[in-house]
Short mmCIF file of C-alpha atoms in Angstrom, two decimals:
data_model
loop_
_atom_site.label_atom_id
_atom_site.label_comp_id
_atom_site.label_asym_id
_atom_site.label_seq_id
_atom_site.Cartn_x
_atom_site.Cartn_y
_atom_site.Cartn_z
CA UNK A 1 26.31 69.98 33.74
CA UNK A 2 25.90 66.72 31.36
CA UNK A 3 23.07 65.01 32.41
CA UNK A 4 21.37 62.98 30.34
CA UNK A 5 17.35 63.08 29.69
CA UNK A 6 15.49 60.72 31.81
CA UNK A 7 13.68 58.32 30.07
CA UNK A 8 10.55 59.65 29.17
CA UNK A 9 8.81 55.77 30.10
CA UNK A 10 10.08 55.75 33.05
CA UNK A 11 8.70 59.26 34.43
CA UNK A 12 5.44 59.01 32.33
CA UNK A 13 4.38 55.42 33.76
CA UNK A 14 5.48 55.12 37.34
CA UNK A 15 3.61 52.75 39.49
CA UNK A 16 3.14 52.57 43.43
CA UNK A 17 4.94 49.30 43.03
CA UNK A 18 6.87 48.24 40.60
CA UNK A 19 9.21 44.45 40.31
CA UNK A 20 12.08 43.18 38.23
CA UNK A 21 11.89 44.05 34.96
CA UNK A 22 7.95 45.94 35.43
CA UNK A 23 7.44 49.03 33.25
CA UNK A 24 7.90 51.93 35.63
CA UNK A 25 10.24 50.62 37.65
CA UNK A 26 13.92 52.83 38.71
CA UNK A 27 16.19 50.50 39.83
CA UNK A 28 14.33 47.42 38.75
CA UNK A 29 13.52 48.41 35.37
CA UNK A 30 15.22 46.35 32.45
CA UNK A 31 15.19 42.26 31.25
CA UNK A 32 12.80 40.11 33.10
CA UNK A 33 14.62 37.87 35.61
CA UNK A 34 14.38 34.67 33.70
CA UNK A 35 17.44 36.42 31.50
CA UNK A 36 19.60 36.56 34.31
CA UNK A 37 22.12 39.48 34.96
CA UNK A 38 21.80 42.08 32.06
CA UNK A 39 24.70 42.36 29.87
CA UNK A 40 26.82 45.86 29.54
CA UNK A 41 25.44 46.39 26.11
CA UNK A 42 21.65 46.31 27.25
CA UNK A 43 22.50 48.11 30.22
CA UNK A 44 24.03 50.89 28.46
CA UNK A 45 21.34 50.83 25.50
CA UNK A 46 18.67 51.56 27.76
CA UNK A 47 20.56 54.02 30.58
CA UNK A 48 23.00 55.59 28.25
CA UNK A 49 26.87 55.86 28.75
CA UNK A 50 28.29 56.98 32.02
CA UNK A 51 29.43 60.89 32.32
CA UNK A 52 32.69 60.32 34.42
CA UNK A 53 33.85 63.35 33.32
CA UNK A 54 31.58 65.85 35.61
CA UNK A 55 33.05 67.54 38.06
CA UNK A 56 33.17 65.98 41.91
CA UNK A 57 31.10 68.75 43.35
CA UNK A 58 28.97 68.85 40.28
CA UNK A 59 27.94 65.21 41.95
CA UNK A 60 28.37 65.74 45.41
CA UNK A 61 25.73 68.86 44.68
CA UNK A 62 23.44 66.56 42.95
CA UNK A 63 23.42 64.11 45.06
CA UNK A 64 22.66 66.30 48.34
CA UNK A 65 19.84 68.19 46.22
CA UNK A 66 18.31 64.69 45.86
CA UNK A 67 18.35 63.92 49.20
CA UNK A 68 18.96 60.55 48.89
CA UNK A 69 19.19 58.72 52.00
CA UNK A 70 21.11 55.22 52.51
CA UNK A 71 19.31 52.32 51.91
CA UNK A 72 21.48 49.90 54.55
CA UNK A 73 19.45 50.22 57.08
CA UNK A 74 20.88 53.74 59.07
CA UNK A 75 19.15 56.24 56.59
CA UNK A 76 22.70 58.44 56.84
CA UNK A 77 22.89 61.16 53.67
CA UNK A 78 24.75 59.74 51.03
CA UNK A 79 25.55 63.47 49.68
CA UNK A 80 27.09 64.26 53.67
CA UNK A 81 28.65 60.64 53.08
CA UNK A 82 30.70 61.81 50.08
CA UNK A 83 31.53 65.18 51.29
CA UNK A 84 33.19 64.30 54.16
CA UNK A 85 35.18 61.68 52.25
CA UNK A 86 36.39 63.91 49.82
CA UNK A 87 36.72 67.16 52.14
CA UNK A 88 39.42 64.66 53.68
CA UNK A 89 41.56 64.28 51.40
CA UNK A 90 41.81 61.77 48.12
CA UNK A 91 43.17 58.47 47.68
CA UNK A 92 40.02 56.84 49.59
CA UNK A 93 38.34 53.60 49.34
CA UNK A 94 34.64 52.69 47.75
CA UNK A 95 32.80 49.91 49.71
CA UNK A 96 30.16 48.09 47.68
CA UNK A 97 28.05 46.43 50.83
CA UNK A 98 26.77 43.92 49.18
CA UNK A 99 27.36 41.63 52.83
CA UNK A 100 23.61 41.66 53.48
CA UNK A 101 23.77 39.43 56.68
CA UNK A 102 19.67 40.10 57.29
CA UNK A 103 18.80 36.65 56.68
CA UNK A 104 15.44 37.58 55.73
CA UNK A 105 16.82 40.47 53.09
CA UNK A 106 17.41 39.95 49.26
CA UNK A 107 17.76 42.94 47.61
CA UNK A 108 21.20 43.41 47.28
CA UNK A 109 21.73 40.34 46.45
CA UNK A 110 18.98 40.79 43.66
CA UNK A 111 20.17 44.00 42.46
CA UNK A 112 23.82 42.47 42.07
CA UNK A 113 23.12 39.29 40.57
CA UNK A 114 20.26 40.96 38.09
CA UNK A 115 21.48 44.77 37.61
CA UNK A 116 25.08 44.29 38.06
CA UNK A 117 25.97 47.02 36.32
CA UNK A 118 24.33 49.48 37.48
CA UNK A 119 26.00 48.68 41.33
CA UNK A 120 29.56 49.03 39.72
CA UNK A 121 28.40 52.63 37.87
CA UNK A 122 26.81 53.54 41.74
CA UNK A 123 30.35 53.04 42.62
CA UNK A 124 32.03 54.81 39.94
CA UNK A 125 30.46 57.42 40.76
CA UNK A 126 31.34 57.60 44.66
CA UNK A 127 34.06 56.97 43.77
CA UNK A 128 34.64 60.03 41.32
CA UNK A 129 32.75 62.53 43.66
CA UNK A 130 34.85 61.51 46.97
CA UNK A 131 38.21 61.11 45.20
CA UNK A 132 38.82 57.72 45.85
CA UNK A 133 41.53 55.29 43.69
CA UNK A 134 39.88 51.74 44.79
CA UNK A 135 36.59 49.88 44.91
CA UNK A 136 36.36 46.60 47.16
CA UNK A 137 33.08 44.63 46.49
CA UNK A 138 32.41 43.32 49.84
CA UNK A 139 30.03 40.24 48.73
CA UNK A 140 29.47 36.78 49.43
CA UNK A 141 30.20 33.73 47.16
CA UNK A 142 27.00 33.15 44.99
CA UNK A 143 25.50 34.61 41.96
CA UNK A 144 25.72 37.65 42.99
CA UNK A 145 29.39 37.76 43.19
CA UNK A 146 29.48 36.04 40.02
CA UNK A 147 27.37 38.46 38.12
CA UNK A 148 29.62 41.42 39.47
CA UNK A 149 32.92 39.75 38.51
CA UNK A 150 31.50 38.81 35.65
CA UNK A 151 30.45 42.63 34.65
CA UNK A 152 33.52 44.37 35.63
CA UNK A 153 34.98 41.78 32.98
CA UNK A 154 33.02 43.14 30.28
CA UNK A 155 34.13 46.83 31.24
CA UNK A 156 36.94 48.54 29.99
CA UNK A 157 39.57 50.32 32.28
CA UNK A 158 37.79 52.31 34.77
CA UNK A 159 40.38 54.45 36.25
CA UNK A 160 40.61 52.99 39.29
CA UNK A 161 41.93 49.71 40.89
CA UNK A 162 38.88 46.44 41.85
CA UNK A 163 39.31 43.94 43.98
CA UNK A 164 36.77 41.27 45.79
CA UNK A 165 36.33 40.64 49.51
CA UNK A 166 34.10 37.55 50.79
CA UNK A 167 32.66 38.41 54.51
CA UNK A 168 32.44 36.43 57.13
CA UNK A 169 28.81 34.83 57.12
CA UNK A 170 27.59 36.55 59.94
CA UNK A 171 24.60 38.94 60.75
CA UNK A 172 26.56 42.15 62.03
CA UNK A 173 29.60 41.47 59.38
CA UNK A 174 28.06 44.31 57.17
CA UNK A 175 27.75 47.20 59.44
CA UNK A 176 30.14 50.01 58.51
CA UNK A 177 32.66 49.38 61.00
CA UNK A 178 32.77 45.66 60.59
CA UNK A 179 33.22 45.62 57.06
CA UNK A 180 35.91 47.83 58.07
CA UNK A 181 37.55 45.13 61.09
CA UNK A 182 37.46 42.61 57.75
CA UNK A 183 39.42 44.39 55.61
CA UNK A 184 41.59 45.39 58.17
CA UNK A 185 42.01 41.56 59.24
CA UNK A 186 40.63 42.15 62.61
CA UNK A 187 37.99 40.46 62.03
CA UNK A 188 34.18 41.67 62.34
CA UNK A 189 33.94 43.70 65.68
CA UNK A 190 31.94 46.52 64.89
CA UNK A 191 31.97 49.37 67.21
CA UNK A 192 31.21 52.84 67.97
CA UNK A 193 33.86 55.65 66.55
CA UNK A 194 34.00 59.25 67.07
CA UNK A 195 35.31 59.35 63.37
CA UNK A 196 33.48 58.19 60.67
CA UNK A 197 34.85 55.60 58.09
CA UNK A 198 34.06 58.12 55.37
CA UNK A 199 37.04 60.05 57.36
CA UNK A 200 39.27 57.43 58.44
CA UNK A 201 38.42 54.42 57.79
CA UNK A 202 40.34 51.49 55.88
CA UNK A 203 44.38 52.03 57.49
CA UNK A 204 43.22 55.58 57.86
CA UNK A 205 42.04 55.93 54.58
CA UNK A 206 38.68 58.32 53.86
CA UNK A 207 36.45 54.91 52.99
CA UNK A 208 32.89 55.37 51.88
CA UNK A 209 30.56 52.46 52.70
CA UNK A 210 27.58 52.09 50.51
CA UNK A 211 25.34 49.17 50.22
CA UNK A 212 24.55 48.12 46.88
CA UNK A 213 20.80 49.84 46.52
CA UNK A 214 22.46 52.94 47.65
CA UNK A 215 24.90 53.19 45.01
CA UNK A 216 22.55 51.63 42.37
CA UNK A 217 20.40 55.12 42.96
CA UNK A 218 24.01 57.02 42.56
CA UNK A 219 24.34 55.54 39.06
CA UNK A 220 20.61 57.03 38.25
CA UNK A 221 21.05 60.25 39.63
CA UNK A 222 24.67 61.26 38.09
CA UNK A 223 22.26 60.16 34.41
CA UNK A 224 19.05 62.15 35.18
CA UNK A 225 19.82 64.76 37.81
CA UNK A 226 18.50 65.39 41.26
CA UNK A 227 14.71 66.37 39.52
CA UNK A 228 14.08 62.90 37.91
CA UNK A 229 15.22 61.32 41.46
CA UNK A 230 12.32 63.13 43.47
CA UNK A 231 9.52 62.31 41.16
CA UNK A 232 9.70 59.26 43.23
CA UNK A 233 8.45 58.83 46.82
CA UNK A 234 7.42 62.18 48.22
CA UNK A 235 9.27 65.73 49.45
CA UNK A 236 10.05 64.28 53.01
CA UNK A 237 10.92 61.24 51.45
CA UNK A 238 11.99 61.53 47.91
CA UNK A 239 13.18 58.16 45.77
CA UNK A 240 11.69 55.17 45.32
CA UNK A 241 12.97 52.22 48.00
CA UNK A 242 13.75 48.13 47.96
CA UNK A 243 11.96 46.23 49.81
CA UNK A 244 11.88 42.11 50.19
CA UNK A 245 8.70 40.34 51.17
CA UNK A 246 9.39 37.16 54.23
CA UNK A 247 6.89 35.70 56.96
CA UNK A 248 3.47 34.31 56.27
CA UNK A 249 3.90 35.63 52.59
CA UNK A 250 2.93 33.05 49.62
CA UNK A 251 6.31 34.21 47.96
CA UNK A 252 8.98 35.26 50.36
CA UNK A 253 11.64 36.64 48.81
CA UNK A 254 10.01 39.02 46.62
CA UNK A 255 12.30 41.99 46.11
CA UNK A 256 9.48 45.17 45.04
CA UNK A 257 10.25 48.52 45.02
CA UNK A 258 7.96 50.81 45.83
CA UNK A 259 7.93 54.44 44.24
CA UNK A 260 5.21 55.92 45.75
CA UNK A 261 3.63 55.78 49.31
CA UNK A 262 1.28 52.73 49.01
CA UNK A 263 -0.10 51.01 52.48
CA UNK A 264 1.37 47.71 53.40
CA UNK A 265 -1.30 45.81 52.84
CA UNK A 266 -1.66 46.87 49.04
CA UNK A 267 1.77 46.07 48.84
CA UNK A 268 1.78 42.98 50.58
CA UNK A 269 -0.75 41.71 47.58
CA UNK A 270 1.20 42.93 44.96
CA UNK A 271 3.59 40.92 46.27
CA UNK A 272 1.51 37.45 45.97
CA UNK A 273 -0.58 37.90 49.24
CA UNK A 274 -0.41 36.38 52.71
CA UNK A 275 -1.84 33.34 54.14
CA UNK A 276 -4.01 35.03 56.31
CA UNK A 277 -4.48 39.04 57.48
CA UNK A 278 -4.16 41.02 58.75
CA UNK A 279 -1.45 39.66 61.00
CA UNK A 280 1.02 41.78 62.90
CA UNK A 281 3.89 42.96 60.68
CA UNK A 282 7.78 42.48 61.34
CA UNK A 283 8.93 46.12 59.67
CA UNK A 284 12.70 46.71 59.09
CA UNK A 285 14.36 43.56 59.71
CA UNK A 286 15.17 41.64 63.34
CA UNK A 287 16.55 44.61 64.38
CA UNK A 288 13.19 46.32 63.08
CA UNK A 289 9.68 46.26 65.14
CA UNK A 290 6.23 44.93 65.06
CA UNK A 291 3.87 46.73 64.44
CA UNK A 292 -0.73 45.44 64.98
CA UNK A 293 -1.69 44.07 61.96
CA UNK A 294 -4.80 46.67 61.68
CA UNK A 295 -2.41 49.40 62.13
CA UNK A 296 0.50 47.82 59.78
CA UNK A 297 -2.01 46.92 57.05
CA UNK A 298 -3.19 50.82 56.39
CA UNK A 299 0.13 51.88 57.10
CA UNK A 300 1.92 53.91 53.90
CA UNK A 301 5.58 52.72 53.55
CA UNK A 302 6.63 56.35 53.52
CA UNK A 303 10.20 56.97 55.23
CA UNK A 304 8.74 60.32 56.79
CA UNK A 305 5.46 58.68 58.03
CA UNK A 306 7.69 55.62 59.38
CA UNK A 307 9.54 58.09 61.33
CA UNK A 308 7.01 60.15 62.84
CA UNK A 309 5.74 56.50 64.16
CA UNK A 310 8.82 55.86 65.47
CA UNK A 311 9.19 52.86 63.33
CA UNK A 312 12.26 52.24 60.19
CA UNK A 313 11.80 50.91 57.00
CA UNK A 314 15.40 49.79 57.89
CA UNK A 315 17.13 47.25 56.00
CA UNK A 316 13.30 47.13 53.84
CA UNK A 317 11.98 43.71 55.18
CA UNK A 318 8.77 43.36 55.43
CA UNK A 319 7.57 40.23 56.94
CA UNK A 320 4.32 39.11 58.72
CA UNK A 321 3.23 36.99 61.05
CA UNK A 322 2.05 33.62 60.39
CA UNK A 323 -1.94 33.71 61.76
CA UNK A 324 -1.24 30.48 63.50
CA UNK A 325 2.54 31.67 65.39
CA UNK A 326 3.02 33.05 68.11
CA UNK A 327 4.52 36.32 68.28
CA UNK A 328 5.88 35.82 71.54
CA UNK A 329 7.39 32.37 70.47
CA UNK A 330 8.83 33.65 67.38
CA UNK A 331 10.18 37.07 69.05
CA UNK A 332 12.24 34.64 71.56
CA UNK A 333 13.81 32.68 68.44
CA UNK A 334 15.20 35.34 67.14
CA UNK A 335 16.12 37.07 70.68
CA UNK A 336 18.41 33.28 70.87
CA UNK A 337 19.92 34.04 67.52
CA UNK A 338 20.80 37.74 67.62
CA UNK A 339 22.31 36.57 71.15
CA UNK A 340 24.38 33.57 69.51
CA UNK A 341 25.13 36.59 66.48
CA UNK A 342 26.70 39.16 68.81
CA UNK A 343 30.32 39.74 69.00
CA UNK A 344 30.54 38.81 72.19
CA UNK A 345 33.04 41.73 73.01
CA UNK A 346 30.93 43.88 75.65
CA UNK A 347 28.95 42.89 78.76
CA UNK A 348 25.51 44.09 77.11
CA UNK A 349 26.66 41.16 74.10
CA UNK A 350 27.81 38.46 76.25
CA UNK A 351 25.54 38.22 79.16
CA UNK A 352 22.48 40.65 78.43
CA UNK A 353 21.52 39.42 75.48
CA UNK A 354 21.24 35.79 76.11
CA UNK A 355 19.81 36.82 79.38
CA UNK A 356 17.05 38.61 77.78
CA UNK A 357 16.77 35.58 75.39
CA UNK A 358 16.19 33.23 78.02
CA UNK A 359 13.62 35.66 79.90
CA UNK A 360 11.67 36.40 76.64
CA UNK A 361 11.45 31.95 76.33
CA UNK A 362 10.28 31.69 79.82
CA UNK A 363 7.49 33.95 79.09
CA UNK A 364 6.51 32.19 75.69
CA UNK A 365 6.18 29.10 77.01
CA UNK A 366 4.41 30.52 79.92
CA UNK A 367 6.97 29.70 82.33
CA UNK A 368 7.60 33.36 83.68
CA UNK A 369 5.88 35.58 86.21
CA UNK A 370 4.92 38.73 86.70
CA UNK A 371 8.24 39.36 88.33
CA UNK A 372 10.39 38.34 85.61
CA UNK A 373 8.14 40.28 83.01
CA UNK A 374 9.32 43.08 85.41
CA UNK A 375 13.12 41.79 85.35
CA UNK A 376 13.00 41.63 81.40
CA UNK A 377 12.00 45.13 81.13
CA UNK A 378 14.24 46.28 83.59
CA UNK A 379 17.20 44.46 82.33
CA UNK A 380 16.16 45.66 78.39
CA UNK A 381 16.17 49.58 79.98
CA UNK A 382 19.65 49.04 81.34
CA UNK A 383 21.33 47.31 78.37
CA UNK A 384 20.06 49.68 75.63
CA UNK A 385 22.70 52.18 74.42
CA UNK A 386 25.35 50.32 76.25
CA UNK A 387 27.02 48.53 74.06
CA UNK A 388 30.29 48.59 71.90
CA UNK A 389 28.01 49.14 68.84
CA UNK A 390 24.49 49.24 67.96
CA UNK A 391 23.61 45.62 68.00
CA UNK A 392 21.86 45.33 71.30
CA UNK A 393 19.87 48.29 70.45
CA UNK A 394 18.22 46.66 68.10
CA UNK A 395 17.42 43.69 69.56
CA UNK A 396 16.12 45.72 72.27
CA UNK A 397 13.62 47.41 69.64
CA UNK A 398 12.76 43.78 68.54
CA UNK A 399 11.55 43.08 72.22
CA UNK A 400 10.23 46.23 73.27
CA UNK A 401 8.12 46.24 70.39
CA UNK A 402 7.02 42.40 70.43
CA UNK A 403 5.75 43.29 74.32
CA UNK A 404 3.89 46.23 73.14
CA UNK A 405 2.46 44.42 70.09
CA UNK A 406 1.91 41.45 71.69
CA UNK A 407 0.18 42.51 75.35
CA UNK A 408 -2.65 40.33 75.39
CA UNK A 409 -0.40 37.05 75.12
CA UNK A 410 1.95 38.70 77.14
CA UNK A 411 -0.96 38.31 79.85
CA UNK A 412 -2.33 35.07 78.34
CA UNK A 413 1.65 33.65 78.89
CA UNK A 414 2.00 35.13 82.56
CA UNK A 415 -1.30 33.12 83.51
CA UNK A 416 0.26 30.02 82.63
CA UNK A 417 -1.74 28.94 80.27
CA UNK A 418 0.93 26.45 77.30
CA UNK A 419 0.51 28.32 73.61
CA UNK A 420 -0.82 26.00 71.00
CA UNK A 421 1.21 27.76 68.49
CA UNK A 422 4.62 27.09 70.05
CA UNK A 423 5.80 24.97 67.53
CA UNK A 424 3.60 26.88 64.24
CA UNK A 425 5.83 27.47 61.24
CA UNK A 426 6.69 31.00 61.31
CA UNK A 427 8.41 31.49 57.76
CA UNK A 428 11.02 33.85 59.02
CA UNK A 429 14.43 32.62 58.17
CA UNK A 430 17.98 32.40 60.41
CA UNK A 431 21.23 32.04 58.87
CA UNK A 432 22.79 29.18 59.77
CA UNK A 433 25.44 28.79 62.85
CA UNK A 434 28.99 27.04 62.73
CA UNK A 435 28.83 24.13 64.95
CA UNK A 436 29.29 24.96 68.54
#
C-alpha cells in the first residue's frame, strides 16, 4: 500500500477546534479564506499527489478500518457504502451532495467553494474503490459551483466522465433518494426503498451518494491511511466533524470543525460567543432536537455520547436560542415551513404535518388547551414512521423535543397567558418559498 506520510503539523498540533485555514485543522487546513478557493498547485503542494493507482479493496479496506461515518446527516458507513456499490457490479455513478437544503447549514458549501479540490479527490476516490465511470456534482448555482467547475478545469483527464446538476431549491431535494428522483427527471420525491442507491440507484445503476464533507475525509484517508484518520475524535467516534454555528450566535455561519470532544459551550465561544447563555440549543438541524441549555452547554459534541443521549449531531448545526424567543414560537415556525417543504405525496405530508403546525401555533400563542396539547401528541405518535420517507420523522423529533425542552411554557401557554417574545428575533434562517 502507497500511502503517503501524514503531515507531521497536522498530527503534532491538533486542536479541539480548529477553522478555515487554523493550524491543526483536517479538512479545513490550508489558505485563509480571504484567498478564496485554493488553487490545484497549493492544494497538491501541501497534500501531495493523488495515488489512483491503489487497488479498490486496498480503499474500500481503509476506509472501513477508519470507520468513517457519513457526514449528511444519516451517519451510514461510507466503507459499507462503497462495498455494496462495487460488490454490484461496475459502471456506477459518484454523487457529490453538495444540495445542502438545511437552510441553517454551510459547510458544504464552504468546503466546495474554499477546498474545492479536495471534494473532487473525495470523489475520485469513491469513485475508484466502487468502480464507477461518472461523477455528477449535485450543487447549487453560487460560488460553490463556481469554485468546483472552476477546479475540475485546472485538472487533467481523470479517467472518468463530469458533469453538473443544479437541484431544485428545496429542503428534502438532497436526501439520497431525491437527488436520485432529479437525475432521473422525476423530480424530488424521496422515498423509502428496500434497495439502496449504492445498489440500484441512477436507471439501475450502483450510485454512491456522498455529501461533500464525506468525500472531502475520503481524499485524506486514501493520503494518510486509516491510523492518521482516528487520531481525530475518539475510538467510538473516530474523525474530526463540520459543524456551522446559527441562532443567537454573534457570527452565524461559522463553519468549525471540531477534532476532539470539546462541550458545546467551549465551542460555541470559539465560535464568536452568543448573545446570552446558556440558552437551549437546536442540535442537528430542523430535523435535529433541543436540548436545556444547562445540559447542552456541558455537553461534548462526541457522535458516541450524542447517541447514547438519543440526540444526532446530524447535518452539524448547532444553533441556540435567542434568550429573548420563545422556543415554543420559534418551534411552530419551523413546524409551518417543514409542512409547506414536504412533498406532499403521503397523508402523514399533506395533512399531518400542517395539522401539527397549526396545533403547535395554537399553543404558542396560548390559544390551545389541555385537550389539544393531548391531540398534538396523539396525532405526532400516529404520524411518526408513516410516511413515504423520513421527513415527518424528523419534524416529529423537532416537536417532541421542543415539548420536552420547553415544559414550563408549555404550561405557561396552556394557562393562557400571550408570550412577550412572540415576535423576538430568533436568528434561525428559512429558505425562501416560490410564491403560492
Amino acid at each position: 500500500m502507497s500511502l503517503l506520510r501524514a503531515p507531521e503539523r497536522a498530527v503534532a498540533a491538533r486542536p479541539a477546534v480548529a477553522g478555515l485555514g487554523d493550524e491543526g485543522a483536517r479538512l479545513l487546513a490550508g489558505p485563509p479564506a480571504h484567498t478564496g478557493a485554493e488553487p490545484y498547485a497549493s492544494h497538491t503542494a501541501r497534500l501531495g499527489d493523488l495515488d489512483l493507482d491503489l487497488a479498490p479493496t486496498t480503499l474500500r479496506r481503509e476506509v472501513a478500518t477508519a470507520g468513517l461515518l457519513g457526514r449528511g446527516g444519516a451517519g451510514f458507513p461510507a466503507g459499507r457504502k462503497l462495498d455494496a456499490a462495487a460488490r454490484a457490479g461496475g459502471g456506477g455513478v459518484v454523487v457529490i451532495n453538495a444540495s445542502e437544503g438545511e437552510p441553517a447549514s454551510a459547510k458544504d458549501r464552504t468546503l466546495c467553494a474554499y477546498r474545492p479540490h479536495l471534494v473532487l479527490d473525495g470523489a475520485l476516490v469513491a469513485a475508484k474503490a466502487s468502480g464507477a465511470r461518472a461523477v455528477i456534482c449535485y450543487v447549487h448555482p453560487g460560488a460553490a459551483d463556481a469554485a468546483l467547475r472552476t477546479a475540475l478545469a485546472e485538472r487533467g483527464e481523470q479517467g472518468v466522465s463530469w458533469r453538473f446538476v443544479a437541484p431544485p431549491p428545496t429542503y428534502l431535494a438532497g436526501e439520497t433518494s431525491a437527488v436520485i428522483g432529479v437525475l432521473e427527471g422525476r423530480g424530488a420525491l424521496p422515498r423509502h426503498s428496500a434497495v439502496p442507491a449504492a445498489v440500484a440507484g441512477l436507471h439501475g445503476r450502483p450510485t454512491v451518494v456522498a455529501n461533500a464533507e464525506t468525500l472531502a475525509h475520503l481524499a485524506l484517508i486514501a493520503r494518510f491511511g486509516a491510523g492518521w484518520f482516528v487520531e481525530a475524535g475518539t475510538a467510538s467516534a473516530p474523525g474530526s466533524s463540520l459543524v456551522t454555528l446559527a441562532g443567537a450566535v454573534r457570527a452565524p455561519g461559522t463553519v468549525l470543525e471540531v477534532c476532539s470532544p470539546v462541550a458545546l459551550g467551549a465551542l460555541l465561544a470559539r465560535g464568536g460567543g452568543t448573545f446570552g447563555g446558556p440558552t437551549p440549543v437546536l442540535l442537528g438541524g430542523y430535523a435535529g432536537a433541543w436540548i436545556p441549555g444547562e445540559v447542552a452547554w456541558a455537553l461534548p459534541l462526541d457522535r458516541a455520547v450524542l447517541a447514547d443521549a438519543r440526540v444526532s449531531l446530524g447535518c452539524g448545526v448547532i444553533a441556540p436560542l435567542h434568550q429573548d424567543a420563545c422556543g415554543l414560537a420559534e418551534t411552530a415556525r419551523l413546524l409551518g415551513w417543514l409542512a409547506r417543504q414536504s412533498a406532499g405525496q403521503c397523508g402523514p405530508c399533506r395533512f399531518g404535518l400542517p395539522a401539527l403546525a397549526e396545533l403547535a401555533t395554537h399553543l404558542a400563542r396560548g390559544e390551545a388547551s389541555r385537550g389539544e396539547l393531548n391531540t398534538l401528541r396523539q396525532l405526532a405518535a400516529s404520524v411518526r414512521g408513516r410516511g413515504a420517507c423520513g421527513h415527518p420523522s424528523g419534524v416529529l423529533t423537532l416537536l417532541e423535543s421542543a415539548l420536552d425542552t420547553f415544559a414550563e411554557e408549555v404550561r405557561w401557554h396552556l394557562r393562557g397567558r400571550n408570550c412577550a417574545a412572540l415576535g423576538a428575533a430568533c436568528g434561525l434562517p428559512l429558505a425562501p418559498e416560490p410564491p403560492a
